[in-house]
Short mmCIF file of C-alpha atoms and ligand atoms in Angstrom, two decimals:
data_model
loop_
_atom_site.label_atom_id
_atom_site.label_comp_id
_atom_site.label_asym_id
_atom_site.label_seq_id
_atom_site.Cartn_x
_atom_site.Cartn_y
_atom_site.Cartn_z
CA MET A 1 -22.79 10.67 -13.30
CA SER A 2 -25.39 10.14 -10.61
CA THR A 3 -25.00 11.99 -7.31
CA SER A 4 -27.59 10.45 -5.03
CA ASP A 5 -26.43 9.01 -1.70
CA ASP A 6 -27.27 5.59 -3.07
CA SER A 7 -24.90 5.85 -5.97
CA PRO A 8 -21.78 3.82 -5.31
CA ILE A 9 -18.44 4.91 -3.97
CA LEU A 10 -15.27 3.28 -5.26
CA VAL A 11 -12.69 2.39 -2.64
CA TRP A 12 -9.27 2.19 -4.24
CA PHE A 13 -7.12 -0.32 -2.31
CA ARG A 14 -3.36 0.03 -2.61
CA ASN A 15 -0.97 -0.80 0.22
CA ASP A 16 -3.76 -0.87 2.80
CA LEU A 17 -4.90 -4.45 2.19
CA ARG A 18 -7.18 -4.85 5.21
CA LEU A 19 -10.73 -4.10 6.31
CA LEU A 20 -10.00 -3.05 9.89
CA ASP A 21 -8.80 0.52 10.52
CA HIS A 22 -9.44 1.46 6.90
CA PRO A 23 -10.64 5.09 6.95
CA ALA A 24 -11.52 5.24 3.23
CA LEU A 25 -13.72 2.15 3.48
CA VAL A 26 -15.39 3.26 6.71
CA GLU A 27 -16.22 6.65 5.21
CA ALA A 28 -17.50 5.10 1.98
CA VAL A 29 -19.79 2.73 3.90
CA GLU A 30 -21.12 5.62 5.97
CA ARG A 31 -21.88 7.72 2.92
CA SER A 32 -23.34 5.21 0.52
CA SER A 33 -25.21 1.95 0.58
CA ALA A 34 -23.16 0.72 -2.40
CA VAL A 35 -19.39 0.34 -2.30
CA VAL A 36 -17.03 -1.00 -4.96
CA PRO A 37 -13.66 -2.17 -3.62
CA LEU A 38 -11.04 -2.22 -6.33
CA PHE A 39 -7.37 -2.69 -7.05
CA VAL A 40 -5.56 -1.29 -10.09
CA TRP A 41 -2.28 -2.84 -11.24
CA ALA A 42 -0.19 0.00 -12.65
CA PRO A 43 3.47 -0.65 -11.73
CA ASP A 44 4.84 1.84 -14.30
CA GLU A 45 3.27 4.63 -12.27
CA GLU A 46 5.46 3.62 -9.32
CA ALA A 47 8.72 3.67 -11.32
CA PRO A 48 11.55 3.51 -10.48
CA TRP A 49 10.20 1.78 -7.36
CA GLU A 50 7.67 -0.58 -8.89
CA PRO A 51 7.18 -3.66 -6.69
CA GLY A 52 10.11 -6.09 -6.83
CA LYS A 53 9.64 -9.82 -7.30
CA SER A 54 9.13 -10.67 -3.61
CA SER A 55 6.76 -7.75 -3.10
CA ARG A 56 4.77 -8.87 -6.14
CA TRP A 57 4.48 -12.36 -4.70
CA TRP A 58 3.25 -10.92 -1.40
CA LEU A 59 0.87 -8.53 -3.10
CA ARG A 60 -0.74 -11.29 -5.17
CA HIS A 61 -1.41 -13.49 -2.14
CA SER A 62 -2.52 -10.61 -0.02
CA LEU A 63 -5.00 -9.51 -2.69
CA GLU A 64 -6.36 -13.06 -2.85
CA SER A 65 -6.86 -12.98 0.88
CA LEU A 66 -8.51 -9.55 0.73
CA ALA A 67 -10.82 -10.74 -2.06
CA ASP A 68 -11.84 -13.76 0.09
CA GLU A 69 -12.47 -11.56 3.09
CA LEU A 70 -14.58 -9.12 1.08
CA GLY A 71 -16.35 -12.06 -0.56
CA SER A 72 -17.37 -13.39 2.84
CA HIS A 73 -19.22 -10.06 3.31
CA GLY A 74 -20.86 -10.27 -0.11
CA LEU A 75 -18.50 -7.85 -1.87
CA ASP A 76 -16.36 -8.49 -4.95
CA LEU A 77 -12.87 -7.03 -5.20
CA VAL A 78 -12.58 -5.64 -8.72
CA THR A 79 -9.06 -6.09 -10.12
CA ARG A 80 -7.99 -4.40 -13.35
CA PRO A 81 -4.87 -3.07 -15.07
CA GLY A 82 -4.10 0.67 -15.16
CA PRO A 83 -3.47 3.45 -16.03
CA SER A 84 -5.03 4.27 -12.68
CA ASP A 85 -6.88 7.43 -13.72
CA GLU A 86 -8.42 5.85 -16.84
CA THR A 87 -9.41 2.66 -15.03
CA LEU A 88 -10.96 4.51 -12.11
CA ILE A 89 -12.99 6.73 -14.44
CA GLU A 90 -14.06 3.72 -16.51
CA ILE A 91 -15.35 1.83 -13.46
CA ALA A 92 -16.87 4.94 -11.89
CA ASP A 93 -18.77 5.58 -15.13
CA GLU A 94 -19.81 1.94 -15.39
CA VAL A 95 -21.49 1.94 -11.98
CA GLY A 96 -22.57 5.61 -11.92
CA ALA A 97 -20.37 6.29 -8.91
CA GLN A 98 -20.55 9.49 -6.90
CA GLY A 99 -16.95 9.39 -5.81
CA VAL A 100 -13.63 7.62 -5.30
CA PHE A 101 -12.05 7.30 -1.84
CA TRP A 102 -8.61 6.07 -0.88
CA ASN A 103 -6.03 6.04 1.88
CA GLU A 104 -3.00 8.12 1.05
CA ARG A 105 0.39 6.74 0.22
CA VAL A 106 3.20 8.69 1.80
CA ALA A 107 6.15 8.28 -0.58
CA PRO A 108 6.60 11.56 -2.47
CA HIS A 109 6.51 10.08 -5.99
CA LEU A 110 3.25 8.26 -5.19
CA ARG A 111 1.73 11.35 -3.64
CA GLU A 112 2.40 13.17 -6.90
CA ARG A 113 0.78 10.39 -8.91
CA ASP A 114 -2.22 10.40 -6.57
CA GLU A 115 -2.62 14.16 -6.78
CA SER A 116 -2.72 13.97 -10.55
CA VAL A 117 -5.27 11.10 -10.46
CA ALA A 118 -7.39 13.08 -7.98
CA GLN A 119 -7.32 16.12 -10.25
CA THR A 120 -8.42 14.10 -13.29
CA LEU A 121 -11.26 12.48 -11.33
CA GLU A 122 -12.44 15.81 -9.96
CA GLN A 123 -12.41 17.32 -13.44
CA GLU A 124 -14.73 14.49 -14.45
CA GLY A 125 -17.03 15.51 -11.61
CA PHE A 126 -16.31 12.76 -9.09
CA ASP A 127 -16.03 13.42 -5.39
CA VAL A 128 -12.49 12.45 -4.29
CA ARG A 129 -11.66 11.93 -0.63
CA THR A 130 -8.36 10.80 0.75
CA PHE A 131 -7.43 9.65 4.26
CA GLU A 132 -4.30 9.13 6.27
CA SER A 133 -3.61 5.82 7.96
CA ARG A 134 -0.12 4.82 6.90
CA ILE A 135 1.86 6.67 9.54
CA LEU A 136 1.15 7.99 13.00
CA HIS A 137 2.56 11.50 12.75
CA ASP A 138 2.16 14.38 10.33
CA PRO A 139 5.69 15.08 9.01
CA ASP A 140 4.87 18.78 8.61
CA GLU A 141 3.50 19.09 12.15
CA VAL A 142 6.28 17.38 14.08
CA GLN A 143 9.08 19.93 13.91
CA THR A 144 12.24 20.84 15.79
CA THR A 145 11.96 23.78 18.20
CA SER A 146 13.55 26.02 15.57
CA GLY A 147 11.12 24.68 12.94
CA GLY A 148 11.92 22.19 10.19
CA PRO A 149 12.55 18.47 10.07
CA TYR A 150 14.47 16.27 12.47
CA HIS A 151 17.78 14.67 11.46
CA VAL A 152 18.49 12.77 14.64
CA TYR A 153 16.30 10.00 15.97
CA THR A 154 16.41 10.53 19.77
CA PRO A 155 15.01 14.09 19.73
CA PHE A 156 12.46 12.96 17.15
CA TRP A 157 11.34 10.17 19.49
CA LYS A 158 11.10 12.58 22.42
CA LYS A 159 9.04 15.04 20.40
CA PHE A 160 6.89 12.23 19.05
CA GLN A 161 6.04 11.14 22.58
CA LYS A 162 5.19 14.70 23.53
CA VAL A 163 3.05 15.79 20.61
CA VAL A 164 1.68 12.75 18.81
CA ASP A 165 -1.56 11.44 20.13
CA VAL A 166 -1.72 8.04 18.44
CA ARG A 167 -5.27 7.67 17.21
CA GLU A 168 -7.38 4.65 18.03
CA PRO A 169 -7.82 2.29 15.09
CA LEU A 170 -11.23 2.36 13.40
CA SER A 171 -13.46 -0.61 13.88
CA PHE A 172 -14.77 -2.96 11.25
CA PRO A 173 -17.12 -1.23 8.77
CA ASP A 174 -20.70 -2.42 8.69
CA LEU A 175 -20.39 -4.26 5.40
CA GLU A 176 -23.60 -6.27 5.83
CA THR A 177 -25.66 -3.22 4.85
CA VAL A 178 -23.62 -2.60 1.70
CA ASP A 179 -24.94 -3.55 -1.74
CA ARG A 180 -23.03 -4.97 -4.63
CA PRO A 181 -23.60 -2.47 -7.41
CA ALA A 182 -25.33 -3.81 -10.50
CA PRO A 183 -24.34 -4.57 -13.19
CA SER A 184 -21.75 -6.88 -11.81
CA LEU A 185 -18.33 -5.57 -12.78
CA SER A 186 -15.77 -7.60 -14.68
CA SER A 187 -12.29 -8.17 -13.31
CA VAL A 188 -9.03 -9.32 -14.84
CA PRO A 189 -8.04 -12.36 -12.73
CA LEU A 190 -4.99 -11.75 -10.57
CA ASP A 191 -2.92 -14.44 -12.28
CA GLU A 192 -3.46 -12.67 -15.60
CA LEU A 193 -2.80 -9.26 -14.09
CA PHE A 194 0.78 -9.97 -13.02
CA GLU A 195 3.27 -12.84 -12.86
CA VAL A 196 4.74 -13.97 -9.57
CA GLY A 197 6.41 -17.34 -10.14
CA SER A 198 6.21 -20.10 -7.55
CA GLN A 199 8.70 -18.69 -4.96
CA GLU A 200 8.72 -21.76 -2.71
CA GLY A 201 11.01 -20.22 -0.08
CA LEU A 202 8.61 -17.34 0.43
CA ALA A 203 5.60 -19.65 0.55
CA GLU A 204 7.22 -21.77 3.25
CA ALA A 205 8.17 -18.79 5.39
CA TRP A 206 5.15 -16.52 5.10
CA THR A 207 1.39 -16.31 4.96
CA PRO A 208 0.32 -12.97 3.50
CA GLY A 209 -3.08 -11.48 4.33
CA SER A 210 -4.69 -9.59 7.18
CA ALA A 211 -5.79 -12.69 9.13
CA ALA A 212 -2.22 -14.03 9.16
CA ALA A 213 -1.01 -10.55 10.11
CA ARG A 214 -3.23 -10.53 13.18
CA ASP A 215 -2.11 -14.07 14.09
CA ARG A 216 1.52 -13.03 13.87
CA LEU A 217 0.83 -9.91 15.94
CA ASP A 218 -0.86 -12.02 18.63
CA ALA A 219 1.97 -14.57 18.63
CA PHE A 220 4.49 -11.75 19.00
CA LEU A 221 2.62 -10.09 21.85
CA GLU A 222 2.10 -13.36 23.69
CA GLY A 223 5.47 -14.98 23.18
CA ILE A 224 8.18 -12.57 22.01
CA LEU A 225 7.50 -9.02 23.24
CA GLU A 226 8.60 -9.92 26.74
CA GLY A 227 12.36 -10.16 26.36
CA TYR A 228 12.37 -8.36 22.99
CA ASP A 229 14.96 -5.86 24.19
CA ALA A 230 17.59 -8.61 24.11
CA SER A 231 16.13 -11.16 21.69
CA ARG A 232 15.77 -8.65 18.85
CA GLU A 233 19.55 -8.56 18.44
CA ILE A 234 20.02 -12.29 17.90
CA PRO A 235 19.49 -13.24 14.26
CA GLY A 236 19.35 -16.96 15.07
CA ASP A 237 16.30 -16.45 17.32
CA ASP A 238 12.72 -15.74 16.31
CA GLY A 239 13.10 -12.66 18.50
CA THR A 240 11.43 -9.88 16.52
CA SER A 241 7.84 -9.34 15.42
CA ARG A 242 8.37 -10.00 11.68
CA LEU A 243 5.51 -7.62 11.06
CA SER A 244 7.42 -5.54 8.50
CA PRO A 245 5.83 -7.04 5.36
CA TYR A 246 2.37 -6.75 6.93
CA LEU A 247 3.00 -3.12 7.80
CA HIS A 248 4.39 -2.42 4.36
CA HIS A 249 1.44 -3.94 2.51
CA GLY A 250 -0.96 -2.46 5.00
CA GLU A 251 -2.48 -5.69 6.29
CA LEU A 252 -1.91 -4.01 9.64
CA SER A 253 -1.80 -0.29 10.27
CA PRO A 254 0.73 1.13 12.74
CA ALA A 255 -2.21 2.35 14.87
CA MET A 256 -3.45 -1.26 15.15
CA VAL A 257 -0.02 -2.45 16.26
CA TRP A 258 0.33 0.44 18.72
CA GLU A 259 -3.02 -0.27 20.33
CA ALA A 260 -2.44 -4.03 20.46
CA VAL A 261 0.86 -3.44 22.27
CA GLN A 262 -0.85 -1.16 24.82
CA GLU A 263 -3.49 -3.79 25.45
CA SER A 264 -1.04 -6.71 25.67
CA ASP A 265 -0.47 -8.66 28.89
CA VAL A 266 3.13 -7.49 28.95
CA VAL A 267 2.02 -3.86 29.21
CA GLN A 268 -0.93 -4.56 31.50
CA SER A 269 1.23 -6.51 33.95
CA ASP A 270 4.15 -4.09 33.53
CA ASP A 271 6.43 -7.12 33.30
CA ASP A 272 9.02 -5.77 30.88
CA PRO A 273 8.66 -2.02 30.30
CA GLU A 274 12.13 -1.80 28.66
CA SER A 275 11.12 -4.20 25.90
CA VAL A 276 7.82 -2.39 25.37
CA GLU A 277 9.62 0.93 25.06
CA THR A 278 12.20 -0.52 22.69
CA TYR A 279 9.50 -2.01 20.49
CA LEU A 280 7.50 1.21 20.32
CA GLN A 281 10.73 2.98 19.44
CA GLU A 282 11.17 0.61 16.50
CA ILE A 283 7.69 1.46 15.29
CA VAL A 284 8.69 5.11 15.58
CA TRP A 285 11.90 4.48 13.58
CA ARG A 286 9.49 3.69 10.77
CA GLU A 287 7.83 7.07 11.37
CA PHE A 288 11.26 8.71 11.31
CA SER A 289 12.05 7.17 7.94
CA TYR A 290 8.83 8.59 6.47
CA HIS A 291 9.60 11.92 8.11
CA LEU A 292 12.97 12.00 6.34
CA LEU A 293 11.66 10.89 2.97
CA HIS A 294 8.87 13.44 3.15
CA HIS A 295 11.32 16.27 3.75
CA TYR A 296 14.12 14.94 1.55
CA PRO A 297 12.33 13.20 -1.33
CA GLU A 298 15.49 12.94 -3.43
CA THR A 299 17.21 10.72 -0.83
CA ASP A 300 15.90 7.56 -2.44
CA HIS A 301 18.83 8.02 -4.85
CA GLN A 302 20.97 10.88 -3.47
CA PRO A 303 22.92 10.98 -0.21
CA LEU A 304 21.34 13.16 2.44
CA LYS A 305 24.78 14.45 3.45
CA ASP A 306 25.88 16.52 0.44
CA LYS A 307 29.58 15.88 0.85
CA PHE A 308 28.99 12.24 -0.06
CA GLU A 309 28.19 13.30 -3.61
CA ALA A 310 31.94 13.55 -4.13
CA PHE A 311 32.55 10.09 -2.66
CA GLU A 312 34.12 7.78 -5.22
CA TRP A 313 32.34 4.47 -4.90
CA ARG A 314 33.98 1.61 -6.75
CA ASN A 315 32.47 -0.14 -9.72
CA HIS A 316 33.09 -3.88 -9.47
CA ALA A 317 30.48 -6.13 -11.03
CA THR A 318 32.02 -9.41 -9.86
CA GLN A 319 32.28 -8.37 -6.23
CA LEU A 320 28.76 -6.99 -6.33
CA GLU A 321 27.51 -10.28 -7.69
CA ARG A 322 29.40 -12.26 -5.03
CA TRP A 323 27.76 -10.09 -2.37
CA THR A 324 24.27 -10.63 -3.84
CA ARG A 325 24.81 -14.39 -3.97
CA GLY A 326 26.07 -14.66 -0.41
CA GLU A 327 29.58 -15.67 -1.53
CA THR A 328 31.76 -13.04 0.12
CA GLY A 329 33.60 -15.53 2.34
CA TYR A 330 32.35 -13.71 5.46
CA PRO A 331 29.84 -16.18 6.94
CA ILE A 332 27.55 -13.70 8.70
CA VAL A 333 27.24 -11.58 5.54
CA ASP A 334 26.64 -14.64 3.38
CA ALA A 335 24.05 -16.01 5.82
CA GLY A 336 22.10 -12.76 5.62
CA MET A 337 22.25 -12.52 1.85
CA ARG A 338 21.08 -16.11 1.50
CA GLN A 339 18.30 -15.61 4.01
CA LEU A 340 17.17 -12.69 1.86
CA GLN A 341 17.25 -14.78 -1.34
CA GLU A 342 15.45 -17.67 0.31
CA ILE A 343 12.70 -16.05 2.38
CA GLY A 344 12.66 -12.41 1.20
CA TRP A 345 13.54 -11.06 4.64
CA MET A 346 16.71 -10.49 6.61
CA HIS A 347 17.22 -9.84 10.29
CA ASN A 348 17.85 -6.16 11.06
CA ARG A 349 21.25 -6.72 12.67
CA VAL A 350 22.40 -8.60 9.57
CA ARG A 351 20.92 -5.97 7.22
CA MET A 352 23.24 -3.52 8.98
CA ILE A 353 26.26 -5.85 8.74
CA ALA A 354 25.63 -6.73 5.08
CA GLY A 355 25.01 -3.05 4.26
CA SER A 356 28.21 -1.98 5.97
CA PHE A 357 30.16 -4.72 4.20
CA LEU A 358 28.92 -3.65 0.76
CA THR A 359 29.49 0.06 1.25
CA LYS A 360 32.59 0.12 3.46
CA ASP A 361 34.49 -3.14 2.95
CA LEU A 362 33.76 -3.32 -0.77
CA LEU A 363 33.23 0.43 -1.30
CA LEU A 364 30.35 -0.32 -3.65
CA PRO A 365 27.49 2.20 -3.95
CA TRP A 366 24.71 1.97 -1.38
CA GLN A 367 22.21 2.49 -4.22
CA GLU A 368 23.20 -0.94 -5.61
CA GLY A 369 22.47 -2.50 -2.24
CA ALA A 370 19.17 -0.66 -1.93
CA ALA A 371 18.12 -1.85 -5.41
CA TRP A 372 18.96 -5.49 -4.61
CA PHE A 373 17.07 -5.34 -1.33
CA TRP A 374 14.17 -3.68 -3.12
CA GLU A 375 13.87 -6.56 -5.57
CA HIS A 376 14.14 -9.30 -2.94
CA LEU A 377 12.57 -8.08 0.31
CA VAL A 378 8.94 -8.92 1.04
CA ASP A 379 8.93 -5.78 3.18
CA ALA A 380 10.68 -3.55 0.59
CA ASP A 381 9.59 -0.11 1.67
CA ILE A 382 10.91 3.03 0.07
CA ALA A 383 11.20 5.02 3.31
CA ASN A 384 12.69 2.29 5.51
CA ASN A 385 14.98 0.94 2.81
CA THR A 386 16.30 4.38 1.94
CA MET A 387 16.96 5.27 5.57
CA GLY A 388 18.51 1.84 6.27
CA TRP A 389 20.93 2.08 3.36
CA GLN A 390 21.91 5.67 3.98
CA TRP A 391 22.48 4.75 7.61
CA ALA A 392 24.68 1.78 6.67
CA ALA A 393 26.70 3.87 4.20
CA GLY A 394 27.13 6.72 6.69
CA CYS A 395 25.63 9.33 4.37
CA GLY A 396 22.14 9.70 5.87
CA ALA A 397 20.46 11.31 8.86
CA ASP A 398 21.53 9.96 12.23
CA ALA A 399 23.78 7.62 10.31
CA GLN A 400 26.46 5.35 11.58
CA PRO A 401 29.44 7.73 10.97
CA PHE A 402 31.42 6.52 7.98
CA PHE A 403 34.58 5.94 10.05
CA ARG A 404 32.68 3.56 12.34
CA MET A 405 32.80 0.33 10.39
CA PHE A 406 31.32 -2.94 11.47
CA ASN A 407 33.85 -5.71 11.78
CA PRO A 408 31.90 -8.64 10.28
CA VAL A 409 33.78 -11.19 12.39
CA SER A 410 33.33 -9.55 15.78
CA GLN A 411 29.69 -8.73 14.95
CA SER A 412 29.18 -12.39 14.13
CA GLU A 413 30.89 -13.57 17.33
CA ARG A 414 28.81 -11.17 19.38
CA TYR A 415 25.35 -11.67 17.88
CA ASP A 416 25.55 -15.24 16.57
CA SER A 417 27.95 -16.65 19.14
CA SER A 418 26.68 -20.22 18.77
CA GLY A 419 26.78 -19.94 14.97
CA GLU A 420 23.16 -21.07 14.78
CA TYR A 421 22.18 -18.46 12.22
CA ILE A 422 25.21 -19.15 10.04
CA ARG A 423 24.61 -22.91 10.14
CA ARG A 424 21.00 -22.39 9.12
CA TRP A 425 21.78 -20.33 6.02
CA VAL A 426 25.30 -21.45 5.07
CA PRO A 427 24.99 -25.21 5.49
CA GLU A 428 28.44 -25.95 4.05
CA LEU A 429 29.89 -24.49 7.28
CA ARG A 430 27.63 -26.54 9.52
CA ASP A 431 30.33 -28.89 10.81
CA LEU A 432 32.80 -26.22 11.84
CA PRO A 433 33.13 -25.73 15.62
CA ASP A 434 31.66 -22.54 17.12
CA ASP A 435 35.04 -20.85 17.49
CA ALA A 436 35.91 -21.34 13.80
CA ILE A 437 32.61 -20.63 12.14
CA HIS A 438 32.87 -16.84 12.16
CA ALA A 439 36.19 -16.68 10.28
CA PRO A 440 36.89 -20.05 8.64
CA TRP A 441 40.06 -18.75 6.94
CA ASN A 442 41.69 -18.50 10.38
CA ALA A 443 40.86 -22.10 11.28
CA ALA A 444 43.59 -24.71 11.53
CA SER A 445 43.79 -26.98 8.50
CA SER A 446 42.91 -29.96 10.71
CA THR A 447 39.72 -28.16 11.80
CA LEU A 448 38.78 -27.56 8.19
CA ALA A 449 39.58 -31.15 7.31
CA ASP A 450 37.45 -32.43 10.21
CA ALA A 451 34.56 -30.35 8.86
CA ASP A 452 35.24 -31.72 5.38
CA LEU A 453 35.69 -28.16 4.13
CA THR A 454 38.09 -26.89 1.49
CA LEU A 455 38.17 -23.10 1.34
CA GLY A 456 38.01 -21.75 -2.19
CA ASP A 457 36.22 -24.92 -3.22
CA ASP A 458 33.32 -25.67 -0.82
CA TYR A 459 33.16 -22.14 0.55
CA PRO A 460 34.91 -18.98 -0.75
CA GLU A 461 38.02 -17.37 0.63
CA PRO A 462 37.16 -13.88 1.93
CA LEU A 463 36.61 -11.36 -0.86
CA VAL A 464 38.68 -8.73 0.96
CA ASP A 465 40.81 -8.51 4.07
CA HIS A 466 38.68 -6.50 6.49
CA SER A 467 41.53 -4.51 8.05
CA LYS A 468 42.96 -3.51 4.66
CA ALA A 469 39.47 -2.72 3.35
CA ARG A 470 38.93 -0.57 6.40
CA GLU A 471 42.05 1.48 5.68
CA ARG A 472 41.05 1.90 2.04
CA ALA A 473 37.58 3.10 3.06
CA LEU A 474 38.93 5.54 5.60
CA GLU A 475 41.29 6.99 3.01
CA GLU A 476 38.40 7.64 0.65
CA TRP A 477 36.35 9.11 3.48
CA ARG A 478 39.20 11.46 4.53
CA ARG A 479 39.30 12.74 0.93
CA ILE A 480 35.72 14.05 1.15
CA LYS A 481 35.84 14.99 4.84
C1 LIG B 501 20.06 -1.66 4.96
C2 LIG B 501 18.67 -1.75 5.58
C3 LIG B 501 17.56 -1.86 4.75
C4 LIG B 501 16.27 -1.93 5.31
N1 LIG B 501 15.18 -2.03 4.47
C5 LIG B 501 13.94 -2.09 5.00
C6 LIG B 501 12.79 -2.17 4.16
O1 LIG B 501 12.86 -2.12 2.93
N2 LIG B 501 11.56 -2.29 4.76
C7 LIG B 501 11.42 -2.32 6.13
O2 LIG B 501 10.27 -2.43 6.61
N3 LIG B 501 12.48 -2.20 6.93
C8 LIG B 501 13.74 -2.09 6.43
N4 LIG B 501 14.81 -2.00 7.27
C9 LIG B 501 14.58 -1.86 8.73
C10 LIG B 501 14.52 -3.16 9.55
O3 LIG B 501 15.61 -3.99 9.22
C11 LIG B 501 13.22 -3.94 9.35
O4 LIG B 501 12.12 -3.08 9.51
C12 LIG B 501 13.09 -5.07 10.37
O5 LIG B 501 14.18 -5.96 10.25
C13 LIG B 501 11.79 -5.80 10.16
O6 LIG B 501 11.69 -6.91 10.99
P1 LIG B 501 10.61 -6.97 12.14
O7 LIG B 501 9.28 -6.62 11.62
O8 LIG B 501 10.75 -8.30 12.78
O9 LIG B 501 11.13 -5.82 13.10
P2 LIG B 501 10.79 -5.52 14.63
O10 LIG B 501 12.08 -5.46 15.36
O11 LIG B 501 9.78 -6.42 15.16
O12 LIG B 501 10.24 -4.02 14.55
C14 LIG B 501 8.84 -3.72 14.39
C15 LIG B 501 8.62 -2.80 13.24
O13 LIG B 501 9.29 -1.57 13.45
C16 LIG B 501 9.79 -1.06 12.21
N5 LIG B 501 11.25 -1.02 12.26
C17 LIG B 501 12.07 -1.82 12.97
N6 LIG B 501 13.36 -1.46 12.77
C18 LIG B 501 13.34 -0.43 11.92
C19 LIG B 501 14.35 0.37 11.32
N7 LIG B 501 15.66 0.20 11.59
N8 LIG B 501 13.98 1.34 10.46
C20 LIG B 501 12.67 1.57 10.20
N9 LIG B 501 11.66 0.85 10.73
C21 LIG B 501 12.00 -0.15 11.58
C22 LIG B 501 9.35 -2.04 11.13
O14 LIG B 501 8.14 -1.57 10.56
C23 LIG B 501 9.14 -3.31 11.91
O15 LIG B 501 8.24 -4.19 11.31
C24 LIG B 501 16.11 -1.91 6.72
C25 LIG B 501 17.25 -1.81 7.54
C26 LIG B 501 18.51 -1.73 6.98
C27 LIG B 501 19.71 -1.63 7.88
#
């Protein structure tokens, strides 16, 4: 191993697929005139949370975009299969590297993997440096006044505002001075590294990559942020930022989003401070989810509230399958589940409704819902998904109490009053009038006939009666209470 300043530094890209605000890359470029950007495909090391099919699709396209961006600065992205430690050592040896730098991942099981990789590399004599850019707060630093983690969001948000000084994003590294190390390294082409299938619905809805991420951020700041406070609740509108997959894959860092919001016209002109505050709070919900997962690493599979360990979830494969396919007979739930299947994303309000329906109306385990979302979401994120599902099931921190159950019909009437969202994703209901679309089983037979709809044939009868399901759920909840 060579140790001169000219010997290369490997920069291990993971879910930080960007060049801006990339501390590991900036540091590598400052320390050496030769940098090797690389990606290692080692899904087994992420088990049981290896990327699902939609995440894999995103990852592939985002890596292609990163490779193009690096290529335009004269650098090749090296892509190889794992195991990570062996591959990193192999490449480091090949180029005579002095060290390996990376940005940390926050999920506990990945931290453990990274610590073990770092140890192996250090034993081999390589300089290992790691950097934080995934979240804005340090979960061990932000503590309640009595010490320890937060369990409730509002005090967490207040403390966050008081003690977290959101850092400015780093600027673009000076890549023009960086050399490609010789000999030129071989890569395994991405299409040989992992399969993604064609996924037309995803391709129509999304453009992965950091350039598209910045475009979407700009479009959000210019056209959606003003009014976000209200528009974010309407699933039929394009009323949220849709930045979640970009934040998950790291095409944007939260510091970049934070700064862009502060510099936006809406903030500068002080036109809609409520919407700005609400949006920043959403970004901090993401922080809260990482805070919780950091302190309660077992919550990806265990309820945070212990008493829920005694909760007797039902086991019903057919009902679970009907939920996954968007065939529950409750239009708002089915619209969400089909949106998820089609474009790998679901509106937050509908994630909450569909989650509540699975866990409270059907009494099926939240872990089943989390696993399905994991496989299908382009933004599948272990911290956010875990918190979202525990919230929906009533067993997490700051959760919707179990006894407070969403009524899928009144939620639908309130947030999709015109039925636009339902019509988009459940086209067989398109011709029903607005007042019948939320609960077709209550519609007069003439209304159904006019819409050319036969329940049980063109569209399912409801899987359960919500008021009876509610009673059943409350009974089970009282048993553990
Ligand atoms: C059951 C369930 C599962 C979920 N699974 C995931 C998941 O796997 N990955 C994921 O990123 N989000 C998840 N969420 C949170 C939320 O639904 C999405 O972050 C949001 O819908 C993304 O859309 P957006 O980027 O347009 O959000 P915006 O409203 O524009 O919010 C901006 C950003 O803030 C963060 N954010 C917003 N709402 C939340 C929230 N409730 N919790 C944590 N962070 C939030 C996201 O990073 C989001 O991109 C889940 C929510 C529920 C109820």
